Amino acid sequence: MGKKSPEAAGRRRRMMYRALALMLAAVLLLPLVPYAVAYVGGITNPNPGADLWRQVRQRETPPEVRTQVRGVDTGVLINARGESWRQFRMEQLIPWSGWFLGGMLVAIALFYLLRGRIRIDKGRSGILVQRFTVNQRLAHWFMAVVFTILGLTGLVLLYGRFVLIPLLGPEGFSVTAAACKEIHNLFGPIFPLAVLLILFYFVRGNGFRGVDFKWLAKGGGLLGGHASAGHFNMGQKLWFWGTLLFGLSLVVSGLILDFPVFGQGRPVMEWAHFSHGIAAVLFIGGAFAHSYIGTLGMEGALEAMTHGTVDANWAKEHHDLWYAQMEAEGKVGAVPGQEAPASSGSPETAGG
Amino acid sequence: MARMKFLCDAERCIECNGCVTACKNEHEVPWGVNRRRVVTINDGEPGERSMSVACMHCSDAPCAAVCPVDCFYTTEDGVVLHDKDICIGCGYCFYACPFGAPQFPTAGAYGSRGAMDKCTFCGGGPEPDGSAEEFKKYGRNRLSEGRLPLCAEMCSTKALLAGDGDKVSDIFRERVTYRGIGTLAWGWGVAYGKGGVRQSSGLGGKASSTKE
Amino acid sequence: MKLMKKTAGAAATAATAGGAIDRRTFLRRSGMGIGGAALAGFLPGGTMMRRAAAAEPGAMAAAGVETTRTICTHCSVGCGILAEVDNGVWTRQQPAFDHPFNAGAHCAKGASVREHGHGERRLKYPMKLEGGKWKRISWEDALNEVGDQMLRIREQSGPDSVYWLGSAKHNNEQAYLFRKFAALWGTNNVDHQARICHSTTVAGVANTWGYGAMTNSYNDIHNSKAILIIGGNPTEAHPVSMLHVFHGKERNNAPLIVIDPRFTRTAAHADLFVRIRPGTDVPLVWGMLWHIFQNGWEDDAFIKQRVYGMDEIRKEVAKWAPAEVERVTGAPEEMVYRAAKIMADNRPGTFIWCMGGTQHTIGNNNTRAYCVFQLALGNMGVSGGGTNIFRGHDNVQGATDLGVLSHTLPGYYGLAEGSWKHWARVWDVDHEWLAGRFDQGSYESQGDKQLKPMNTNGIPVSRWIDGVLEDKANIAQKDNVRAMVFWGHAPNSQTRGEEMKRAMEKLDLLVVVDPYPTVTAVMHDRTDGVYLLPACTQFETYGSVTASNRSLQWRDRVIPPLFESLPDHTIMYRMANKLGFAEQLFKHIQVNNDEPLIEDITREFNKGMWTIGYTGQSPERMKKQQQNWGTFDFTTLKAEGGPCDGEHYGLPWPCWGTAEMGHPGTPNLYDTSKPVAEGGLTFRARFGVERDGVSLLADGSWSEGSEIRDGYPEFTADLLQKLGWCDDLSAEEKAAAEGKNWKTDLSGGIQRVAIKHGCAPFGNAKARCVVWNFPDPVPIHREPLYTPRRDLVEQYPTYEDRKLFYRLPTRYQSVQAKDYSRDYPLIMTSGRLVEYEGGGDETRSNPWLAELQQEMFVEINPKDANDAGVRDGQDIWVEGAEGAKVKVKALVTRRVAAGVVFMPFHFGGHFEGKDLRDKYPEGADPYVLGEACNTAFTYGYDSVTQMQETKVSLCRVYKA
């Protein structure tokens, strides 16, 4: 085919973005579907052992027990925390996260409707500024891909029972879920690498400075007035540190969950699941906002992560302090081997 | 409708592990997977009591509730079973189960779990009753043969009872009546050593008067 | 969208269409049945199961599946098993709900016997150790080589240099044949595990009232008003017996008393637990009796009528006031008083003991003290009372009865010339020829009389190592033992591991006949001269087996022998063939394809076992009972109606007279409330009719329906003559009975006539509390050889050393003289685990059991653990007082008292820290190996039977 035509590249990009958005939407809207399946109603025939077990359960410290059967937790007579874990998962994590993620999307949609796309006020200057190096972009997209895979498979495991079983049937969903579990477990151990790369390539410039708090006070400019920012604004910095925090949490809990071969008992596993679930949901919610603002929500933002460059006007409007610094260092317009994107398509294209 | 239940009478359980090996025997359960186990509290000290634990076939089974693929089902007899073809081996049922019933053979990458295995109340699985595939995956299906779980049937002291919940309750209640010491099924309050023997032993009377 | 049975719809249709009862209907209809099954503890019958089988065979129960009735091969309870066999493969095991002993119940071992049909870790072929490597050889070669070496040893050193170590795992027929085999080889060096399990019981009990066996039955505990268990842990050793114990405990509200050094799992279910120092049973029992005498709780009428020598007991008991009891045993007065009072208040009470009582240098004193206690309370000869001695292995009772012992012939006939003549008659061999088979030298004398080896006790199994290692000059036989045949015996069940290893290495020939290689294959460093011959298990052959309660059950073959294994009796035939006495050995026993006919063997011992009534249990009667075991009552063991109407299950011996006489068996010994013909009995007149002018015969007591309404001696042809009952004998009987007595009359006429007149053939005497022919006529306390209580040694010293005792010098005083307690401060004791049995080679090779006990351990009190700086789960050394040591895991627990450590004895395959796994023949190593605790156990043997002292020794522990 030879050299890619810019137009074809744009179409492909468009398609990719749309597919991605659709998948996200599908996954996120699913929890809003009311529980499709009800349990078989409890049969009210009393269990003769119930009194006995209640006695066991109500003891403050579970009695220490021995058993000849070896294995994880065989020496635990009763796992009373299992019930609270079930509560957490079924009555808090699943519905609340559904509302949270769904709410996030609704909020973004509302924001889009109300605020619309944030344009480059002054239009494109055609002058480019190098924003991210190749390595930074590779790290970012590496993270993005791993994150998306893990996030999607995780969400399937979280909500699939209620959303996908009605669509795929139990056997069909089982195959999907088994694949998701395997993929999740296989990609899981790669995730720490992604987190490390992010830390390594993005830690510079993510320190907090006074100006960041002013930026925050002004709501990033949404609450009126121009909010000054350096290379990264407060939102991005929070996102960076959030990534590290959630990432660390997910890595630690994920590794515990992924390798149940070190004799870790149920309390540990339940705790890991608890933090894994919460961190993942928050992270995914953050990723929605991040993806929105990096693509549809703001003109001229995505190219920073695709081409590594931004338009000088975009830089002035969103990262004025950084732009000033770049200008002082004479780095504006000096992008080796790159053309300005402005010449290669309509603004629409950049927005995807 | 019958509602199958296990009940372990801790006053009688002697931790002989007969139930454990009976289960292995009937279902050819491999080394490392134990559908049933006997746990002992206060091991070696006054108040020592044992009881045999396996899946209790809960009415509102936590395992079924948390299963991400919904592989559990409750039979008409109230037996909680699962479909190993659907199970993805995530382990959630193990976290939720109060009794530690779900077992996972190690299979696959990173020692990840294979399909869950647990007590079936000797009720097999979704495959046709008594079929070879059912035996391979779930073990024998005694219920379909009109038999009860082998662990209970072979219990050395009949401590482990299995069957319709009402009947099991009746048997247990009858025993408690005979023992005449109230409902000390668990035995927290059994007098030990200093507590002396039971009232009804007639210790108050003159010994010679009890001679025949 | 809920999951359902995949073919639920189809199955339901099929079920209704076929007119069969579907599962749900069945369950609904049999609501009663469900309860019944679970209730089986109380109401055996298992109606539900049989109905189910009839109504719905089920898909798995396809045609070709046969159900075999057989008997568990683990312990002496004798649980019934239903084995389902599909084309020669043992596919399933079903509970035998209608079996009178276990009502379908099983312990871990019983519930896993089907694994025998897998036999993965079995010894599969004959093997020979050659240059340190195991080499597979043919049966032919193996028997030829072994036989040639034995004959050479016989030539050089006499028949006594080959030791025939038999087994409680033989069935009765094999056990009998084994004893006969040794006799025809010409030696009394034949013995089995009974020596190290209940020999002191047999000796002590038989010398008290006639027979050395459990007097009542497991089932009879249902009738007990109190249950006392001393030195026994039935929840682990005999779990199904607890079904009966709980029955008595719950239905009768019978208090359960457990007396033990260790807070056993049995103690956990007791109403009263009394902890004693190991080896102080006599003081404890006398302490209880002290309270009984003090308060006048004894049964005076019973003692007057049926007990001899209680006054001498009173004198000894008087020394055991509460303070002294507490000083010696550690049990406080209040507990001892309470135990005594419970037993006095709740009669009849049963008295149960096991190896905690027997395995001591004074084991025979212990067992006799227990008997005396029951006599004092009048608890003997009544249902619900008795001494319920739980035997160990499945057929240890049978093997004992059939004389696989170095001091007796089958039926406890002894080794005197008359005994040999009796059996020579039964065997139809010439007595002179038989005598000629033995060594003709003389190495022992009694008074002026020189004794021949044929008439002297052989070396007991507990001492075989001394038979090898002791200086030839000190042994009462021609030469040392040079060849050992371990025919179903685990060496790790015996003490003095280091010396045993040396003995094994010194032997010329070491032969193992066993389904498993056993520790015998690996514990020594031999490189040659070891043969492993694969025997099959009892599930691969058939025959009768005697449970602890003296019931004989017929055990059917489940599967054909696995691999190249052969049944024991076939091996005996082939070996006898090689050794040249097969013709005499099988004179009246049919042999088909090298396999002697089991039924013929049964019939042969039926012809000679008059002493203990092993005469009425013909194969036909036993088989009929086995097929109808469901007709016997769960408590009385009596069949009500049906083909066996009126018989007791297993025809518990004595089952008097010939099979044709139809005696129903004796469920409870010495029970005078029934006619002898229906299982009643008196105490046996075994010890003469008078002593020092005092009559030993019963005084005003006789069994129901007896025509002699007072004591009487044992029956002889002469006595019949005097009584004028002679004409009741048929002409044939008369001819056979001429000059004979009830034990030697092969026609059974004397027994028949005595019973016809309501009399016990063995007489009607008193039980004796004073066994004047024993070292301690009145049971007294003696400190163990290795005792931590040096302060008591002077007052309660052990015996003098003996020069010749069972052919060997036996040390007592010279061992006790040295104080080991400073270097070895902890008492060491041993016992069983429920998952394993005996030396454990069989059970540790069963994965279903092995998974449950993967590590050898020692129980140690937190105090001792802290003193030694040991944490729970750590590896530690336990070093016995003689220096041998074992490396085991510490289990820190209060189950044992401070100052006492406990180890289970089933492990083997490690030796003093070394793992011997690679020494096993390939694929025949058990799943679990571990140190044998007996490696560290020490010298010490009972003064009557040579029982080893494994329940009390000294040790020290330190971190490994």
PDB file of N, CA and C in Angstrom, chain A residues 88-121:
ATOM      1  N   PHE A  88     -20.826  -7.143  51.103  1.00  0.00           N
ATOM      2  CA  PHE A  88     -20.065  -6.098  50.436  1.00  0.00           C
ATOM      3  C   PHE A  88     -20.147  -6.257  48.924  1.00  0.00           C
ATOM      4  N   ARG A  89     -19.904  -7.489  48.480  1.00  0.00           N
ATOM      5  CA  ARG A  89     -19.857  -7.680  47.037  1.00  0.00           C
ATOM      6  C   ARG A  89     -21.225  -7.513  46.398  1.00  0.00           C
ATOM      7  N   MET A  90     -22.212  -8.153  46.970  1.00  0.00           N
ATOM      8  CA  MET A  90     -23.493  -8.223  46.293  1.00  0.00           C
ATOM      9  C   MET A  90     -24.350  -6.996  46.546  1.00  0.00           C
ATOM     10  N   GLU A  91     -24.195  -6.415  47.737  1.00  0.00           N
ATOM     11  CA  GLU A  91     -25.100  -5.327  48.044  1.00  0.00           C
ATOM     12  C   GLU A  91     -24.436  -3.973  48.041  1.00  0.00           C
ATOM     13  N   GLN A  92     -23.131  -3.953  47.992  1.00  0.00           N
ATOM     14  CA  GLN A  92     -22.460  -2.658  47.942  1.00  0.00           C
ATOM     15  C   GLN A  92     -21.638  -2.513  46.673  1.00  0.00           C
ATOM     16  N   LEU A  93     -20.689  -3.391  46.541  1.00  0.00           N
ATOM     17  CA  LEU A  93     -19.780  -3.213  45.412  1.00  0.00           C
ATOM     18  C   LEU A  93     -20.528  -3.203  44.079  1.00  0.00           C
ATOM     19  N   ILE A  94     -21.317  -4.242  43.845  1.00  0.00           N
ATOM     20  CA  ILE A  94     -21.945  -4.350  42.526  1.00  0.00           C
ATOM     21  C   ILE A  94     -22.946  -3.217  42.275  1.00  0.00           C
ATOM     22  N   PRO A  95     -23.944  -3.026  43.152  1.00  0.00           N
ATOM     23  CA  PRO A  95     -24.889  -1.939  42.835  1.00  0.00           C
ATOM     24  C   PRO A  95     -24.249  -0.547  42.922  1.00  0.00           C
ATOM     25  N   TRP A  96     -23.478  -0.292  43.976  1.00  0.00           N
ATOM     26  CA  TRP A  96     -22.935   1.053  44.133  1.00  0.00           C
ATOM     27  C   TRP A  96     -21.975   1.399  43.012  1.00  0.00           C
ATOM     28  N   SER A  97     -21.162   0.421  42.656  1.00  0.00           N
ATOM     29  CA  SER A  97     -20.220   0.717  41.587  1.00  0.00           C
ATOM     30  C   SER A  97     -20.963   0.935  40.287  1.00  0.00           C
ATOM     31  N   GLY A  98     -22.050   0.169  40.143  1.00  0.00           N
ATOM     32  CA  GLY A  98     -22.874   0.368  38.953  1.00  0.00           C
ATOM     33  C   GLY A  98     -23.382   1.796  38.889  1.00  0.00           C
ATOM     34  N   TRP A  99     -23.921   2.242  40.014  1.00  0.00           N
ATOM     35  CA  TRP A  99     -24.421   3.616  40.050  1.00  0.00           C
ATOM     36  C   TRP A  99     -23.305   4.624  39.832  1.00  0.00           C
ATOM     37  N   PHE A 100     -22.173   4.324  40.463  1.00  0.00           N
ATOM     38  CA  PHE A 100     -21.048   5.258  40.347  1.00  0.00           C
ATOM     39  C   PHE A 100     -20.575   5.371  38.907  1.00  0.00           C
ATOM     40  N   LEU A 101     -20.352   4.246  38.295  1.00  0.00           N
ATOM     41  CA  LEU A 101     -19.824   4.277  36.935  1.00  0.00           C
ATOM     42  C   LEU A 101     -20.875   4.802  35.967  1.00  0.00           C
ATOM     43  N   GLY A 102     -22.096   4.336  36.187  1.00  0.00           N
ATOM     44  CA  GLY A 102     -23.176   4.848  35.346  1.00  0.00           C
ATOM     45  C   GLY A 102     -23.323   6.352  35.522  1.00  0.00           C
ATOM     46  N   GLY A 103     -23.270   6.766  36.800  1.00  0.00           N
ATOM     47  CA  GLY A 103     -23.391   8.191  37.115  1.00  0.00           C
ATOM     48  C   GLY A 103     -22.286   8.994  36.483  1.00  0.00           C
ATOM     49  N   MET A 104     -21.139   8.405  36.477  1.00  0.00           N
ATOM     50  CA  MET A 104     -19.978   9.052  35.873  1.00  0.00           C
ATOM     51  C   MET A 104     -20.248   9.339  34.396  1.00  0.00           C
ATOM     52  N   LEU A 105     -20.768   8.317  33.742  1.00  0.00           N
ATOM     53  CA  LEU A 105     -21.051   8.493  32.318  1.00  0.00           C
ATOM     54  C   LEU A 105     -22.128   9.531  32.088  1.00  0.00           C
ATOM     55  N   VAL A 106     -23.133   9.468  32.938  1.00  0.00           N
ATOM     56  CA  VAL A 106     -24.222  10.439  32.803  1.00  0.00           C
ATOM     57  C   VAL A 106     -23.671  11.843  33.021  1.00  0.00           C
ATOM     58  N   ALA A 107     -22.839  11.951  34.037  1.00  0.00           N
ATOM     59  CA  ALA A 107     -22.264  13.263  34.330  1.00  0.00           C
ATOM     60  C   ALA A 107     -21.452  13.769  33.148  1.00  0.00           C
ATOM     61  N   ILE A 108     -20.700  12.860  32.576  1.00  0.00           N
ATOM     62  CA  ILE A 108     -19.877  13.263  31.430  1.00  0.00           C
ATOM     63  C   ILE A 108     -20.765  13.678  30.262  1.00  0.00           C
ATOM     64  N   ALA A 109     -21.822  12.895  30.084  1.00  0.00           N
ATOM     65  CA  ALA A 109     -22.743  13.216  28.992  1.00  0.00           C
ATOM     66  C   ALA A 109     -23.378  14.580  29.213  1.00  0.00           C
ATOM     67  N   LEU A 110     -23.804  14.768  30.471  1.00  0.00           N
ATOM     68  CA  LEU A 110     -24.411  16.064  30.795  1.00  0.00           C
ATOM     69  C   LEU A 110     -23.431  17.198  30.567  1.00  0.00           C
ATOM     70  N   PHE A 111     -22.203  16.951  31.022  1.00  0.00           N
ATOM     71  CA  PHE A 111     -21.169  17.950  30.871  1.00  0.00           C
ATOM     72  C   PHE A 111     -20.961  18.296  29.397  1.00  0.00           C
ATOM     73  N   TYR A 112     -20.983  17.229  28.600  1.00  0.00           N
ATOM     74  CA  TYR A 112     -20.793  17.428  27.170  1.00  0.00           C
ATOM     75  C   TYR A 112     -21.930  18.255  26.595  1.00  0.00           C
ATOM     76  N   LEU A 113     -23.136  17.892  27.047  1.00  0.00           N
ATOM     77  CA  LEU A 113     -24.288  18.619  26.522  1.00  0.00           C
ATOM     78  C   LEU A 113     -24.257  20.067  26.949  1.00  0.00           C
ATOM     79  N   LEU A 114     -23.918  20.311  28.193  1.00  0.00           N
ATOM     80  CA  LEU A 114     -23.946  21.670  28.723  1.00  0.00           C
ATOM     81  C   LEU A 114     -22.758  22.481  28.237  1.00  0.00           C
ATOM     82  N   ARG A 115     -21.632  21.897  28.342  1.00  0.00           N
ATOM     83  CA  ARG A 115     -20.421  22.660  28.080  1.00  0.00           C
ATOM     84  C   ARG A 115     -19.952  22.496  26.638  1.00  0.00           C
ATOM     85  N   GLY A 116     -20.272  21.306  26.121  1.00  0.00           N
ATOM     86  CA  GLY A 116     -19.831  21.046  24.758  1.00  0.00           C
ATOM     87  C   GLY A 116     -18.342  20.789  24.730  1.00  0.00           C
ATOM     88  N   ARG A 117     -17.797  20.720  23.558  1.00  0.00           N
ATOM     89  CA  ARG A 117     -16.383  20.463  23.419  1.00  0.00           C
ATOM     90  C   ARG A 117     -15.598  21.722  23.749  1.00  0.00           C
ATOM     91  N   ILE A 118     -14.551  21.524  24.505  1.00  0.00           N
ATOM     92  CA  ILE A 118     -13.730  22.691  24.827  1.00  0.00           C
ATOM     93  C   ILE A 118     -12.808  22.940  23.640  1.00  0.00           C
ATOM     94  N   ARG A 119     -13.078  24.051  22.984  1.00  0.00           N
ATOM     95  CA  ARG A 119     -12.301  24.356  21.769  1.00  0.00           C
ATOM     96  C   ARG A 119     -11.034  25.098  22.118  1.00  0.00           C
ATOM     97  N   ILE A 120     -10.162  25.143  21.157  1.00  0.00           N
ATOM     98  CA  ILE A 120      -9.015  26.042  21.303  1.00  0.00           C
ATOM     99  C   ILE A 120      -9.540  27.421  20.943  1.00  0.00           C
ATOM    100  N   ASP A 121      -9.619  28.265  21.965  1.00  0.00           N
ATOM    101  CA  ASP A 121     -10.303  29.550  21.785  1.00  0.00           C
ATOM    102  C   ASP A 121      -9.775  30.323  20.579  1.00  0.00           C
TER     103      ASP A 121
END
